PDB file of C-alpha atoms and ligand atoms in Angstrom:
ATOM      1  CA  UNK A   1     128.421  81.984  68.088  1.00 94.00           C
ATOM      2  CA  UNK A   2     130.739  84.208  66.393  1.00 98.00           C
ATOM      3  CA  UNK A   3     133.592  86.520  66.793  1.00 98.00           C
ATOM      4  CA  UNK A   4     134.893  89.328  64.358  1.00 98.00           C
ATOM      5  CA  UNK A   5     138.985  89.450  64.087  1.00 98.00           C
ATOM      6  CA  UNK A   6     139.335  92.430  62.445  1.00 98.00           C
ATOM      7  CA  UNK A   7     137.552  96.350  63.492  1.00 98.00           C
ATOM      8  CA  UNK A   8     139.068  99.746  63.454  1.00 98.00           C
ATOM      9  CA  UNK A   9     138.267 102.463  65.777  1.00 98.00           C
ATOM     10  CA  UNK A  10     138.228 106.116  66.404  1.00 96.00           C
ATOM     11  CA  UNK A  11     142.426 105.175  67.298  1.00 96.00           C
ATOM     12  CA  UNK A  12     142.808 105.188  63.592  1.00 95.00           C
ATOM     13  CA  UNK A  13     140.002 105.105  60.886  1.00 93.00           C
ATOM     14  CA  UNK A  14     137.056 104.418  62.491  1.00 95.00           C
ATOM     15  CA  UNK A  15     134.197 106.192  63.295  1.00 95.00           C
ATOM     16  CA  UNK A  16     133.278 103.870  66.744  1.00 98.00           C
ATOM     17  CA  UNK A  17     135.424 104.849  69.816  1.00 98.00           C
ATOM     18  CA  UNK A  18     136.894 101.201  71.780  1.00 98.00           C
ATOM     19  CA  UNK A  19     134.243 101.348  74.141  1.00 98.00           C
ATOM     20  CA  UNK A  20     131.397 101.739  71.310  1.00 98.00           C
ATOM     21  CA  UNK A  21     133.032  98.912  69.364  1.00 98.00           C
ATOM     22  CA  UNK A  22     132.771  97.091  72.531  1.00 98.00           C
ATOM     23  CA  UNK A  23     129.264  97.889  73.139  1.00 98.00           C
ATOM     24  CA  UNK A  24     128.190  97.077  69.277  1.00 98.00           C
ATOM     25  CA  UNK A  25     129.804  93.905  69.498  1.00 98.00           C
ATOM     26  CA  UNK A  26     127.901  93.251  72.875  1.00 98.00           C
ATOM     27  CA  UNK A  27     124.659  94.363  70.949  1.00 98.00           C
ATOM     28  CA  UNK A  28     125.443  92.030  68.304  1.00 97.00           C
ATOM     29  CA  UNK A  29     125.852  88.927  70.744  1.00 98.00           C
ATOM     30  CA  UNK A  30     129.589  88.414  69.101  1.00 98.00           C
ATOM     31  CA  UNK A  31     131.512  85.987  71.368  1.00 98.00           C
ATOM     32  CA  UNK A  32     134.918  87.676  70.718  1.00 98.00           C
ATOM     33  CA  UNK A  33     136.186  90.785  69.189  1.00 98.00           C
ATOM     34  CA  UNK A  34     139.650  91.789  68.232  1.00 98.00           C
ATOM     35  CA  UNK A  35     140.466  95.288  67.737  1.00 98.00           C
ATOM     36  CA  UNK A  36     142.899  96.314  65.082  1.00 98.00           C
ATOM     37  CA  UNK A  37     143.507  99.628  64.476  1.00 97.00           C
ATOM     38  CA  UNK A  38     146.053 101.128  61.706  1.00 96.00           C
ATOM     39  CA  UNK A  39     149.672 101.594  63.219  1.00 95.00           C
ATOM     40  CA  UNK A  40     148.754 102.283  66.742  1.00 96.00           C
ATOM     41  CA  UNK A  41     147.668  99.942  69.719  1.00 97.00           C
ATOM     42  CA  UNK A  42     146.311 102.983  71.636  1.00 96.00           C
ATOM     43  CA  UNK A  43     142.324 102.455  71.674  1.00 97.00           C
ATOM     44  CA  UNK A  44     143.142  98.105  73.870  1.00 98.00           C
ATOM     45  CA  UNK A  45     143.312  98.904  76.928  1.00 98.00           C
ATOM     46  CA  UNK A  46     140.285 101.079  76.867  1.00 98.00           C
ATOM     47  CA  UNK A  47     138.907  98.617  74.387  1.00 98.00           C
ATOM     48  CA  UNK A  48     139.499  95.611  77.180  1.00 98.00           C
ATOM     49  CA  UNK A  49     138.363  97.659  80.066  1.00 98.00           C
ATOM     50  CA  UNK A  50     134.693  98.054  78.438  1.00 98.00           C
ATOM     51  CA  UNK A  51     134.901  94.050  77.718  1.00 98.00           C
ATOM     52  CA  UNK A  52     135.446  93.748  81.198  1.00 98.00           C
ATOM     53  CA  UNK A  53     132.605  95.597  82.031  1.00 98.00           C
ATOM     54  CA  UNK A  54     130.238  94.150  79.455  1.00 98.00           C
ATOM     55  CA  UNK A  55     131.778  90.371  80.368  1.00 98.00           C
ATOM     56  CA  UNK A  56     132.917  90.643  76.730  1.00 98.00           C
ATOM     57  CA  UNK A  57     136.422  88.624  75.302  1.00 98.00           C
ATOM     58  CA  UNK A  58     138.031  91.395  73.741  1.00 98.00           C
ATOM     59  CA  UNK A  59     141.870  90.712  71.944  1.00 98.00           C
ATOM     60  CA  UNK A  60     143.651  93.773  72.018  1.00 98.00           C
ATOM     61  CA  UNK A  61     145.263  93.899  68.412  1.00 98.00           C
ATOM     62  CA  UNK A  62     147.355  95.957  65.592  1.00 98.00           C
ATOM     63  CA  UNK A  63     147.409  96.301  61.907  1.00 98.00           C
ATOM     64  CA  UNK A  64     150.292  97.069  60.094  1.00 97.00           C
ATOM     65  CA  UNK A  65     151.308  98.042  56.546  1.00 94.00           C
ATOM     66  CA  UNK A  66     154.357  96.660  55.593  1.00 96.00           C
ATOM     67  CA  UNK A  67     156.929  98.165  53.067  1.00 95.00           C
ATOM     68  CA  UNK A  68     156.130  95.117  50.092  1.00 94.00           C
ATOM     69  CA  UNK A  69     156.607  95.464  46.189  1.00 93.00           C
ATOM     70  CA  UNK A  70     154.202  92.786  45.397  1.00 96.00           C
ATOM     71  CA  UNK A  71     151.272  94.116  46.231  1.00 95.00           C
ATOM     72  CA  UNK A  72     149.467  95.431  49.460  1.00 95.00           C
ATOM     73  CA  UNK A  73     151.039  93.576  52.412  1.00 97.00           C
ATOM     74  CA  UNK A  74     148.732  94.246  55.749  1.00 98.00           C
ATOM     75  CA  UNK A  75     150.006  92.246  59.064  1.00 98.00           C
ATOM     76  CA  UNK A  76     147.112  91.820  61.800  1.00 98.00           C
ATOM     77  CA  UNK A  77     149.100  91.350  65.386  1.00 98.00           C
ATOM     78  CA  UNK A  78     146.606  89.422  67.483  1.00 98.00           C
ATOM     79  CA  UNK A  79     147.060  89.599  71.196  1.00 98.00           C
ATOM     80  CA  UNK A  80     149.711  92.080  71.529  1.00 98.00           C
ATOM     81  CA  UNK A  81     150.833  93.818  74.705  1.00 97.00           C
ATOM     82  CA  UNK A  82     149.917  96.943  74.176  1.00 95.00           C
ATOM     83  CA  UNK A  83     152.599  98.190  76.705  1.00 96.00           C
ATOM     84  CA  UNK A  84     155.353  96.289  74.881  1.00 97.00           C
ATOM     85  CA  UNK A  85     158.335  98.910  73.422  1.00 97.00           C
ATOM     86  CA  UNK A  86     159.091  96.818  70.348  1.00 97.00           C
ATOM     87  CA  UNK A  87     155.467  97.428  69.330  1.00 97.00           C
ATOM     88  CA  UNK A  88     155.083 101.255  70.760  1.00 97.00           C
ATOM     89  CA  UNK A  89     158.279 101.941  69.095  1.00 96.00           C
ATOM     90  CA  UNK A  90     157.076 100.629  65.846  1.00 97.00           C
ATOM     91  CA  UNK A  91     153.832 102.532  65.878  1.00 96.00           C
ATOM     92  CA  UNK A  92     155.288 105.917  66.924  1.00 95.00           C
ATOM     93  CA  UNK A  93     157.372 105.221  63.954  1.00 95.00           C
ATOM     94  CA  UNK A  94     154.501 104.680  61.927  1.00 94.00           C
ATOM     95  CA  UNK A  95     152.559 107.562  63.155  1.00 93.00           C
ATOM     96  CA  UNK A  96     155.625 110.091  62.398  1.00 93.00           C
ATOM     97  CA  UNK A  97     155.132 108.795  58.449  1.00 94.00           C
ATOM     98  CA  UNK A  98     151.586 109.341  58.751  1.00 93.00           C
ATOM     99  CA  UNK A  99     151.766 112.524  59.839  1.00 93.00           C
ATOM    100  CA  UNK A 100     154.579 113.819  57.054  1.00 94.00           C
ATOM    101  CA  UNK A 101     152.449 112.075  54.341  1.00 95.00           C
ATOM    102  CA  UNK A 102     148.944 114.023  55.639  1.00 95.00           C
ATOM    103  CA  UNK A 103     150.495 117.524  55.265  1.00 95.00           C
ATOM    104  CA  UNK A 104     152.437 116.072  51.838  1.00 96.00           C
ATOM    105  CA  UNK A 105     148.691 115.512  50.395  1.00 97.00           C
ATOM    106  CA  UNK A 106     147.264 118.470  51.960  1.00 97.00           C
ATOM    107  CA  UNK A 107     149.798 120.504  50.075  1.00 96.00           C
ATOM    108  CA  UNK A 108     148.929 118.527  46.958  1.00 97.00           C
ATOM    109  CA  UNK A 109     145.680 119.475  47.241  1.00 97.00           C
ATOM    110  CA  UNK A 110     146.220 123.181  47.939  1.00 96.00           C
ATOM    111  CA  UNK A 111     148.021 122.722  44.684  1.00 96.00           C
ATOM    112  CA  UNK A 112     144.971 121.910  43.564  1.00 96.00           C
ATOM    113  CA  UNK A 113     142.740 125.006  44.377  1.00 96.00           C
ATOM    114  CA  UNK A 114     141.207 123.021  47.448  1.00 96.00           C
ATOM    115  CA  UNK A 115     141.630 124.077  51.124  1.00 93.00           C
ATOM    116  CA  UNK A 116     141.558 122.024  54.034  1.00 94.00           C
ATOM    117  CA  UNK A 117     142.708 123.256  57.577  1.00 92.00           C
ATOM    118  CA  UNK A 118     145.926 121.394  58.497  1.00 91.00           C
ATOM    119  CA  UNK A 119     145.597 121.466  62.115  1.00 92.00           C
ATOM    120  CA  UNK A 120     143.948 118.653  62.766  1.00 92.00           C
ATOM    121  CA  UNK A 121     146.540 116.876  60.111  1.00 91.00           C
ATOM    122  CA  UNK A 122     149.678 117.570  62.499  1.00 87.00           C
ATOM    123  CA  UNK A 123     148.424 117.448  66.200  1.00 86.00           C
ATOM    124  CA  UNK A 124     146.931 114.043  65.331  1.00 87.00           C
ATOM    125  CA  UNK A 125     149.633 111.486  63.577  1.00 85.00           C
ATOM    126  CA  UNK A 126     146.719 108.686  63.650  1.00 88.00           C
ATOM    127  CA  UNK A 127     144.491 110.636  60.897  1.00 91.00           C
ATOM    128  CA  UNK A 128     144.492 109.431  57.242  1.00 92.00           C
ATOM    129  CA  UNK A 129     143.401 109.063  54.253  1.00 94.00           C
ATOM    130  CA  UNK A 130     139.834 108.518  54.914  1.00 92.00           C
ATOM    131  CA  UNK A 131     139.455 111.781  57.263  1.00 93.00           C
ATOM    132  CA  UNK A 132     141.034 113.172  54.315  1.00 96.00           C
ATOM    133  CA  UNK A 133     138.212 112.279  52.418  1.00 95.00           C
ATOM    134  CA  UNK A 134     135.699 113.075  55.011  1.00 93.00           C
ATOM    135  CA  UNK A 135     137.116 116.382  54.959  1.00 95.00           C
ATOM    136  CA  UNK A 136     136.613 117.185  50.975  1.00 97.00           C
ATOM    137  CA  UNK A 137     133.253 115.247  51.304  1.00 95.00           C
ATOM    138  CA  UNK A 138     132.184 117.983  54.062  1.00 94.00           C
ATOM    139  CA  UNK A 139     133.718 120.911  52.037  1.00 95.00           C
ATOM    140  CA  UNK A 140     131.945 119.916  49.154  1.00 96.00           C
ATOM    141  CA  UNK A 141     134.697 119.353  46.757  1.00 97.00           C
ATOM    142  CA  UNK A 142     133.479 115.583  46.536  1.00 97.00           C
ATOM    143  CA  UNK A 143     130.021 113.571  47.139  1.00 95.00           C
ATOM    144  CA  UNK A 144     131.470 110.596  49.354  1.00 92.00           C
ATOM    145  CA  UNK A 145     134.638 109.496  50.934  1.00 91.00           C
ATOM    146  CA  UNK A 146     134.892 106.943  47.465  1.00 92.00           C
ATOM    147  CA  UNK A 147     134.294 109.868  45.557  1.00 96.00           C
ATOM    148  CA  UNK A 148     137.366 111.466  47.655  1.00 97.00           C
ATOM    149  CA  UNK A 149     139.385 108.376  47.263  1.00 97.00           C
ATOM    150  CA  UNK A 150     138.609 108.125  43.181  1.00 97.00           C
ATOM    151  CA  UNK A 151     139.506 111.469  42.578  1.00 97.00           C
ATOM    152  CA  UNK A 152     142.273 112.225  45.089  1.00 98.00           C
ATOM    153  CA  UNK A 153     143.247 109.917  46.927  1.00 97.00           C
ATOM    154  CA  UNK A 154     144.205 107.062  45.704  1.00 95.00           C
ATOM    155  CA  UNK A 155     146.848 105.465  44.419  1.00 93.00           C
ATOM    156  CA  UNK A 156     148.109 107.405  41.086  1.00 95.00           C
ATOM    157  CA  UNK A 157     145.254 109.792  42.020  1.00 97.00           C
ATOM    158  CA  UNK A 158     146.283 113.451  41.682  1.00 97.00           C
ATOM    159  CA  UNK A 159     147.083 113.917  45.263  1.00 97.00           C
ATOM    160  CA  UNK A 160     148.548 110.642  46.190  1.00 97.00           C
ATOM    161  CA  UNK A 161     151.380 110.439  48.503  1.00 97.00           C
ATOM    162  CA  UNK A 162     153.332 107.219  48.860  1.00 92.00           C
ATOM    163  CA  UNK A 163     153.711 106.275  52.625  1.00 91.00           C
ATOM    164  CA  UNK A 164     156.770 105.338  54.050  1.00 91.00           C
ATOM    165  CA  UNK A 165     156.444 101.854  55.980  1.00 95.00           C
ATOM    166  CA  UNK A 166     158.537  99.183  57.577  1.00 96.00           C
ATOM    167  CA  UNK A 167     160.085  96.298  56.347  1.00 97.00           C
ATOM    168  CA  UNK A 168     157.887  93.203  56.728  1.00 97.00           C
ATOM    169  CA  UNK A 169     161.037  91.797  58.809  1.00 97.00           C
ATOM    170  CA  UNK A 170     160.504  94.459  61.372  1.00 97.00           C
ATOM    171  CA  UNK A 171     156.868  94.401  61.035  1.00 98.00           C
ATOM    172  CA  UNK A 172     156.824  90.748  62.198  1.00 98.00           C
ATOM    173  CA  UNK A 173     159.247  91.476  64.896  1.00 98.00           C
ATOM    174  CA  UNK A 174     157.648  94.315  66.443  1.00 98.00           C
ATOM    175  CA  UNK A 175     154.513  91.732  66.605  1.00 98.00           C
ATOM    176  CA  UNK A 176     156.320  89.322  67.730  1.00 97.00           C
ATOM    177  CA  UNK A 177     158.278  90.778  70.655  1.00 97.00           C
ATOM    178  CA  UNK A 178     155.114  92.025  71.609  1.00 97.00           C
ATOM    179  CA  UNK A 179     153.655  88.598  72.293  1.00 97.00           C
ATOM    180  CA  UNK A 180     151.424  88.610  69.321  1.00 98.00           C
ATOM    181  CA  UNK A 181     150.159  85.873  66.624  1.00 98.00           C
ATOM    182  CA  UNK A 182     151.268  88.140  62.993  1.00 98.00           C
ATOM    183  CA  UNK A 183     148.905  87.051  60.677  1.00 98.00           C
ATOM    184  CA  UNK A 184     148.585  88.131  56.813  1.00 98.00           C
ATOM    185  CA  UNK A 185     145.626  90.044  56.439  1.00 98.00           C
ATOM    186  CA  UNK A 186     143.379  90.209  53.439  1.00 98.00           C
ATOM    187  CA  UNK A 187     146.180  87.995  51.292  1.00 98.00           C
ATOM    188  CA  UNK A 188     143.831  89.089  48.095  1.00 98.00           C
ATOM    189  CA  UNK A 189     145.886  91.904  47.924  1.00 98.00           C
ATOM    190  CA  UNK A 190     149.166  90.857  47.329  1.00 98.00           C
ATOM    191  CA  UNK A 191     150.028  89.255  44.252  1.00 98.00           C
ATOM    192  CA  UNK A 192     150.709  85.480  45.242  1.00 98.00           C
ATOM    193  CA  UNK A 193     149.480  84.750  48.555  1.00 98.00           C
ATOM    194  CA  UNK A 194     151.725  81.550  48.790  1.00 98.00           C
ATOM    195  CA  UNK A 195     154.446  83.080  47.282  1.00 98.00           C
ATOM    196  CA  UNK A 196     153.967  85.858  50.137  1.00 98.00           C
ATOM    197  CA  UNK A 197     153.162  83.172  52.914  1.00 98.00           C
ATOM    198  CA  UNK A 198     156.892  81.277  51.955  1.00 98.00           C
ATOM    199  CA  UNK A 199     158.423  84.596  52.343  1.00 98.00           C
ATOM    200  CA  UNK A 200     156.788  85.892  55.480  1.00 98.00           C
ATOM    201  CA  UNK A 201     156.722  82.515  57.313  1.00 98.00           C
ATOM    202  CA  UNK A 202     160.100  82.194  58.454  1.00 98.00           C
ATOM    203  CA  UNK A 203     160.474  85.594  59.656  1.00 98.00           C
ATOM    204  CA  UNK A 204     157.626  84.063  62.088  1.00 98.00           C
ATOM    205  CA  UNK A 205     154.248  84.847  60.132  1.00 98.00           C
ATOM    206  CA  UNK A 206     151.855  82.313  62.392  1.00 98.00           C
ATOM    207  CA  UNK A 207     147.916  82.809  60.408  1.00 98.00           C
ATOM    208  CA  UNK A 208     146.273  83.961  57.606  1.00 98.00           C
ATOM    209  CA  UNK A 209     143.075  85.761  57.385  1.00 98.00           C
ATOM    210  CA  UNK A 210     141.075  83.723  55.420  1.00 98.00           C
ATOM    211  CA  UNK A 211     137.339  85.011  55.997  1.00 98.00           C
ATOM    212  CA  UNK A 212     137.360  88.540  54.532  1.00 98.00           C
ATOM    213  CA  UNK A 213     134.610  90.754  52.960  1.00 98.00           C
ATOM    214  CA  UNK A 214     135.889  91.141  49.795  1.00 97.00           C
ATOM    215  CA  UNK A 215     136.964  86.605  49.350  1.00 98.00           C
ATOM    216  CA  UNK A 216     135.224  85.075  46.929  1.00 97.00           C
ATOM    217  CA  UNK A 217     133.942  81.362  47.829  1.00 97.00           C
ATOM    218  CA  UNK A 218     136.763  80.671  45.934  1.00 98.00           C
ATOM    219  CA  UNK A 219     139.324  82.539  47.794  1.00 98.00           C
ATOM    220  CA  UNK A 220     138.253  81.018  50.834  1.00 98.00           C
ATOM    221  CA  UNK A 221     138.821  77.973  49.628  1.00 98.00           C
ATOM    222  CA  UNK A 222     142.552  78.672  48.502  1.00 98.00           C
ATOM    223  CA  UNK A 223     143.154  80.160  51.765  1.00 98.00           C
ATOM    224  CA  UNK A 224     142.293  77.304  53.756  1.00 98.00           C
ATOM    225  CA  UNK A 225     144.150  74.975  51.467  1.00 98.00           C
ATOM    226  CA  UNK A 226     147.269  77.432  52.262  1.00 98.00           C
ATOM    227  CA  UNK A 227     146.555  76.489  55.888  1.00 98.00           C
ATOM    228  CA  UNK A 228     146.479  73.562  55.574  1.00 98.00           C
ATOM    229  CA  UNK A 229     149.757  73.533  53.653  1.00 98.00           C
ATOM    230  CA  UNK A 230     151.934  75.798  55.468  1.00 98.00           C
ATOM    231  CA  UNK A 231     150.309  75.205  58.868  1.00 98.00           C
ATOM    232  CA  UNK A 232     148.977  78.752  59.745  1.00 98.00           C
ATOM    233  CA  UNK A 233     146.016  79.447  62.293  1.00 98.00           C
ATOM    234  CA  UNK A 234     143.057  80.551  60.563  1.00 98.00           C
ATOM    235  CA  UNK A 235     141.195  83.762  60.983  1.00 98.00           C
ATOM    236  CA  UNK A 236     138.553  86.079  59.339  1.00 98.00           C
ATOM    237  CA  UNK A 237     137.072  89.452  60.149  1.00 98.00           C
ATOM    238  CA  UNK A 238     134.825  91.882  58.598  1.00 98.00           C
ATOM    239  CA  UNK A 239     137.295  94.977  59.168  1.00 98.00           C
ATOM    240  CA  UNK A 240     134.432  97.215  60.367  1.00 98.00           C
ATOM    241  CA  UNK A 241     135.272 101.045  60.259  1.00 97.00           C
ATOM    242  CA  UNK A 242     131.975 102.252  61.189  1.00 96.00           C
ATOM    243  CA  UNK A 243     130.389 104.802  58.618  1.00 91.00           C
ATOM    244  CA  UNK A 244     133.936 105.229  56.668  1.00 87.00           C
ATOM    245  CA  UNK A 245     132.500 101.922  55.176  1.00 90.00           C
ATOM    246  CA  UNK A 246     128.786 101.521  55.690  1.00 90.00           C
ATOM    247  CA  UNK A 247     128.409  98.786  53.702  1.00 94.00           C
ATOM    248  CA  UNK A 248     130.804  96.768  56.231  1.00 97.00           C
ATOM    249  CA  UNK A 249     129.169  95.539  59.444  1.00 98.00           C
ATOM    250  CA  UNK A 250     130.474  94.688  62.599  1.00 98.00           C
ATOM    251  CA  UNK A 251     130.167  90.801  62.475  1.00 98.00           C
ATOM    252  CA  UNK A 252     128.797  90.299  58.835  1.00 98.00           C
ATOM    253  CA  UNK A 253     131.735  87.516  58.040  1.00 98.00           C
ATOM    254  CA  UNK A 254     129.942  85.135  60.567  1.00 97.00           C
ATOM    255  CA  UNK A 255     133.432  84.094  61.361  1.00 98.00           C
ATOM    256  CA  UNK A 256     132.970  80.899  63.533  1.00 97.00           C
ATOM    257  CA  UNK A 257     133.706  81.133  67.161  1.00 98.00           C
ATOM    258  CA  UNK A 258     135.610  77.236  67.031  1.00 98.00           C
ATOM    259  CA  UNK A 259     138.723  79.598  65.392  1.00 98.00           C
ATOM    260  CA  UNK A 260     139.716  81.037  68.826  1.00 98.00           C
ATOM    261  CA  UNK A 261     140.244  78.092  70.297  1.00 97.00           C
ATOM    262  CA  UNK A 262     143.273  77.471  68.422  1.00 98.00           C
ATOM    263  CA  UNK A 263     144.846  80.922  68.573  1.00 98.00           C
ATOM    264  CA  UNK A 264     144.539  80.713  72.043  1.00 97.00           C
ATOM    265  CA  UNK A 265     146.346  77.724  72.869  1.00 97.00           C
ATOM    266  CA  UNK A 266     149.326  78.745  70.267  1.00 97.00           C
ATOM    267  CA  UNK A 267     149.261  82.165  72.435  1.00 96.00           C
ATOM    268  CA  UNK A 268     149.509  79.901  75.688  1.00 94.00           C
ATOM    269  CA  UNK A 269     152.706  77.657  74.044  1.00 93.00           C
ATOM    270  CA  UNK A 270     154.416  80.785  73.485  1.00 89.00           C
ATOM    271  CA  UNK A 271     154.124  82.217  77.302  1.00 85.00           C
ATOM    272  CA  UNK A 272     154.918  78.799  78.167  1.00 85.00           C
ATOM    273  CA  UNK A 273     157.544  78.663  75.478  1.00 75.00           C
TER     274      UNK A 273
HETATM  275  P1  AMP B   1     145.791 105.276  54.861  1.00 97.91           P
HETATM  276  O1  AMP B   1     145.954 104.336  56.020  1.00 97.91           O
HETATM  277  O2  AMP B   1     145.794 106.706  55.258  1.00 97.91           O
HETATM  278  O3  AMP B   1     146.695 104.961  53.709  1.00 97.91           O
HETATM  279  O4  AMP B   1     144.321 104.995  54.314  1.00 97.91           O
HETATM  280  C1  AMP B   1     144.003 103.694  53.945  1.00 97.91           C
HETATM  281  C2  AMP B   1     142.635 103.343  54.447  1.00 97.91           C
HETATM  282  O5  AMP B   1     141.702 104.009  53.626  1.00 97.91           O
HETATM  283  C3  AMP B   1     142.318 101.882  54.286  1.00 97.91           C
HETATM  284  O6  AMP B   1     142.615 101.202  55.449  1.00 97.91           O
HETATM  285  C4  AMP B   1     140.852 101.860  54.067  1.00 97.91           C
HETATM  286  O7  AMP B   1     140.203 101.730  55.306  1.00 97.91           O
HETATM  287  C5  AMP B   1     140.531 103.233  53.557  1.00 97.91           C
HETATM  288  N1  AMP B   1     140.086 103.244  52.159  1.00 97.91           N
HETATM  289  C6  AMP B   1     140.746 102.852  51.055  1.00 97.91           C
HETATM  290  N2  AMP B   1     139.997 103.053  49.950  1.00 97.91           N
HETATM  291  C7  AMP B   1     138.822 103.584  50.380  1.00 97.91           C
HETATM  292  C8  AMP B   1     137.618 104.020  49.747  1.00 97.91           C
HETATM  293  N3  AMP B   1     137.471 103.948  48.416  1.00 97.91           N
HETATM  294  N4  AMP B   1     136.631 104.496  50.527  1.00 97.91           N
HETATM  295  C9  AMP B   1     136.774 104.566  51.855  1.00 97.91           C
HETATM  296  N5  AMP B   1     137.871 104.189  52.520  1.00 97.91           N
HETATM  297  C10 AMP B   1     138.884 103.700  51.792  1.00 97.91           C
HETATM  298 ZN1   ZN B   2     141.360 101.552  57.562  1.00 97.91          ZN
HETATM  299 FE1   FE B   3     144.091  96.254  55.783  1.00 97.91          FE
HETATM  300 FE1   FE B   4     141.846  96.904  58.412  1.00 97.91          FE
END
C-alpha cells in the first residue's frame, strides 16, 4: 500500500477541490493522503470530512516558503491543527504577501502591453503564480502555464516579483505550536541539504522529504543517509497539483505506507509530551 505526503488543492494551486483530492486518492486505493496546500490550511477540515466519509486517513497539512538565501527553502507541516492561531496567524500573514505580490506582477505585466482583470487577484489572497499563468495561457499571450512561467514568471523573468516570506524560525514555530511534524520539503532545492538540515534542526525541524518527483536515485540515497545521520522521520510525496502539472500524478512516488507508522507515533510522544 501506499500513501502520498504531499498534494495541493483548489485552497492554493491546485486544480482538485479537498473533497476531489479525497476521492482521487480513494480511486487510486492510496492508504493515506496528506494535504498541503501553499500558505493556507483552509481546504483540512473539508479535506478530513470527505476521508471520513470515504473511510480514508487523511493528514491535514501546510506548506510553507520560508524567507532563505541559500536556495528555495519549502517547510511541509504534517498534522497541524488547522484551528491553531500560531498557524492561522502565519498564513493570513502569508496570504496578505500573496496578495500585494499578485497585483505587483499584474502591474508588471500591464507594463508590458498585456491585460489581465485584477479582480480575481485581490478578493482571493490564495491565487498565484500559476493562475497567473493560466490566465495569459487563456488570453493567448502564452501556449502553457511553462510557457507563462519561462517568459514571465519566473524568477529574473520580466514580470517577476520577489515574495515577501517568513523567517524559517517562525516558519517552524508556527508548525510547531500548531502540533505539527515541520519537515524540509524537496531539500534539492536548497543549496546544501545538510548544511540546511544543521541549521533548521534545532529550531525543531523533525523530517525530510526524501521521495520527491524530481530525486534522482541518487538523491534518494543522500537523503536517507541524512536521516539516518541527523535522525529525521522520512517522507516522500508526489506534490500533485492536478492539471497545473499534468505530468505529476496523485500517488506516482509509490511512497511506502511502513513511513506513517513512524510519524505517527512521534505525533503521539508529542501530545503525550
Ligand atoms: P507562487 O507560490 O505564486 O510563488 O508560485 C509557485 C508555484 O508555481 C510552485 O509551487 C509551483 O507549483 C508552480 N510552478 C513553478 N514553476 C512552474 C512551471 N514552470 N509550470 C507550472 N507551475 C510552476
Ligand atoms: Zn504549488
Ligand atoms: Fe514546494
Ligand atoms: Fe508543493
Amino acid at each position: 500500500m501506499y500513501i502520498d505526503l504531499h498534494t495541493h488543492t483548489t485552497c492554493s494551486d491546485g486544480t482538485l477541490t479537498p473533497e476531489a483530492l479525497i476521492q482521487y486518492a480513494k480511486a487510486k486505493n492510496l492508504k493515506a493522503v496528506a494535504v498541503t496546500d501553499h500558505d493556507t490550511v483552509s481546504g483540512n477540515l473539508r479535506a478530513l470530512k470527505e476521508g471520513e466519509a470515504l473511510q480514508l486517513e487523511v493528514i491535514p497539512g501546510v506548506e510553507l516558503s520560508a524567507a532563505y538565501t541559500e536556495g528555495s527553502l519549502h517547510i511541509l507541516g504534517l498534522f497541524v491543527d488547522s484551528r491553531n492561531k500560531a498557524i492561522r496567524r502565519a498564513t493570513e500573514k502569508l496570504q496578505e504577501k500573496r496578495r500585494e505580490r499578485n497585483i505587483k506582477i499584474l502591474r508588471k505585466l500591464n507594463e508590458l502591453g498585456i491585460e489581465i482583470e485584477r479582480s480575481p487577484f485581490v478578493e482571493n489572497a490564495y491565487l498565484g503564480r500559476p493562475h497567473i499563468g493560466r490566465a495569459l495561457c487563456q488570453l493567448g499571450y502564452v501556449e502553457s502555464i511553462d510557457e507563462a512561467f519561462e517568459k514571465y514568471l519566473k524568477k529574473g523573468a520580466s514580470a517577476y516579483v520577489v515574495r515577501e516570506k517568513l523567517s524559517e524560525e517562525e516558519t517552524i514555530k508556527a508548525i510547531v505550536a500548531a502540533g505539527g511534524l515541520p519537515v524540509l520539503a524537496h531539500p534539492v532545492t536548497v543549496f546544501n541539504a545538510e548544511k540546511t538540515v544543521t541549521q533548521l534542526l534545532p529550531l525543531g525541524l523533525r523530517g525530510i522529504e526524501v521521495y520527491y518527483p524530481t530525486h534522482s536515485p541518487e538523491d534518494v540515497h543522500s537523503f536517507q543517509i541524512l536521516a539516518e545521520k541527523y535522525n529525521l522521520l522520512m517522507t516522500g510525496g508526489s506534490d500533485f497539483h492536478g492539471e497545473h502539472k499534468p505530468k505529476i500524478d496523485l500517488g506516482c512516488m509509490k511512497v511506502p505506507a511502513s513511513l506513517l507508522e513512524p510519524l505517527k507515533n512521534e505525533i503521539e510522544l508529542n501530545r503525550r509530551g
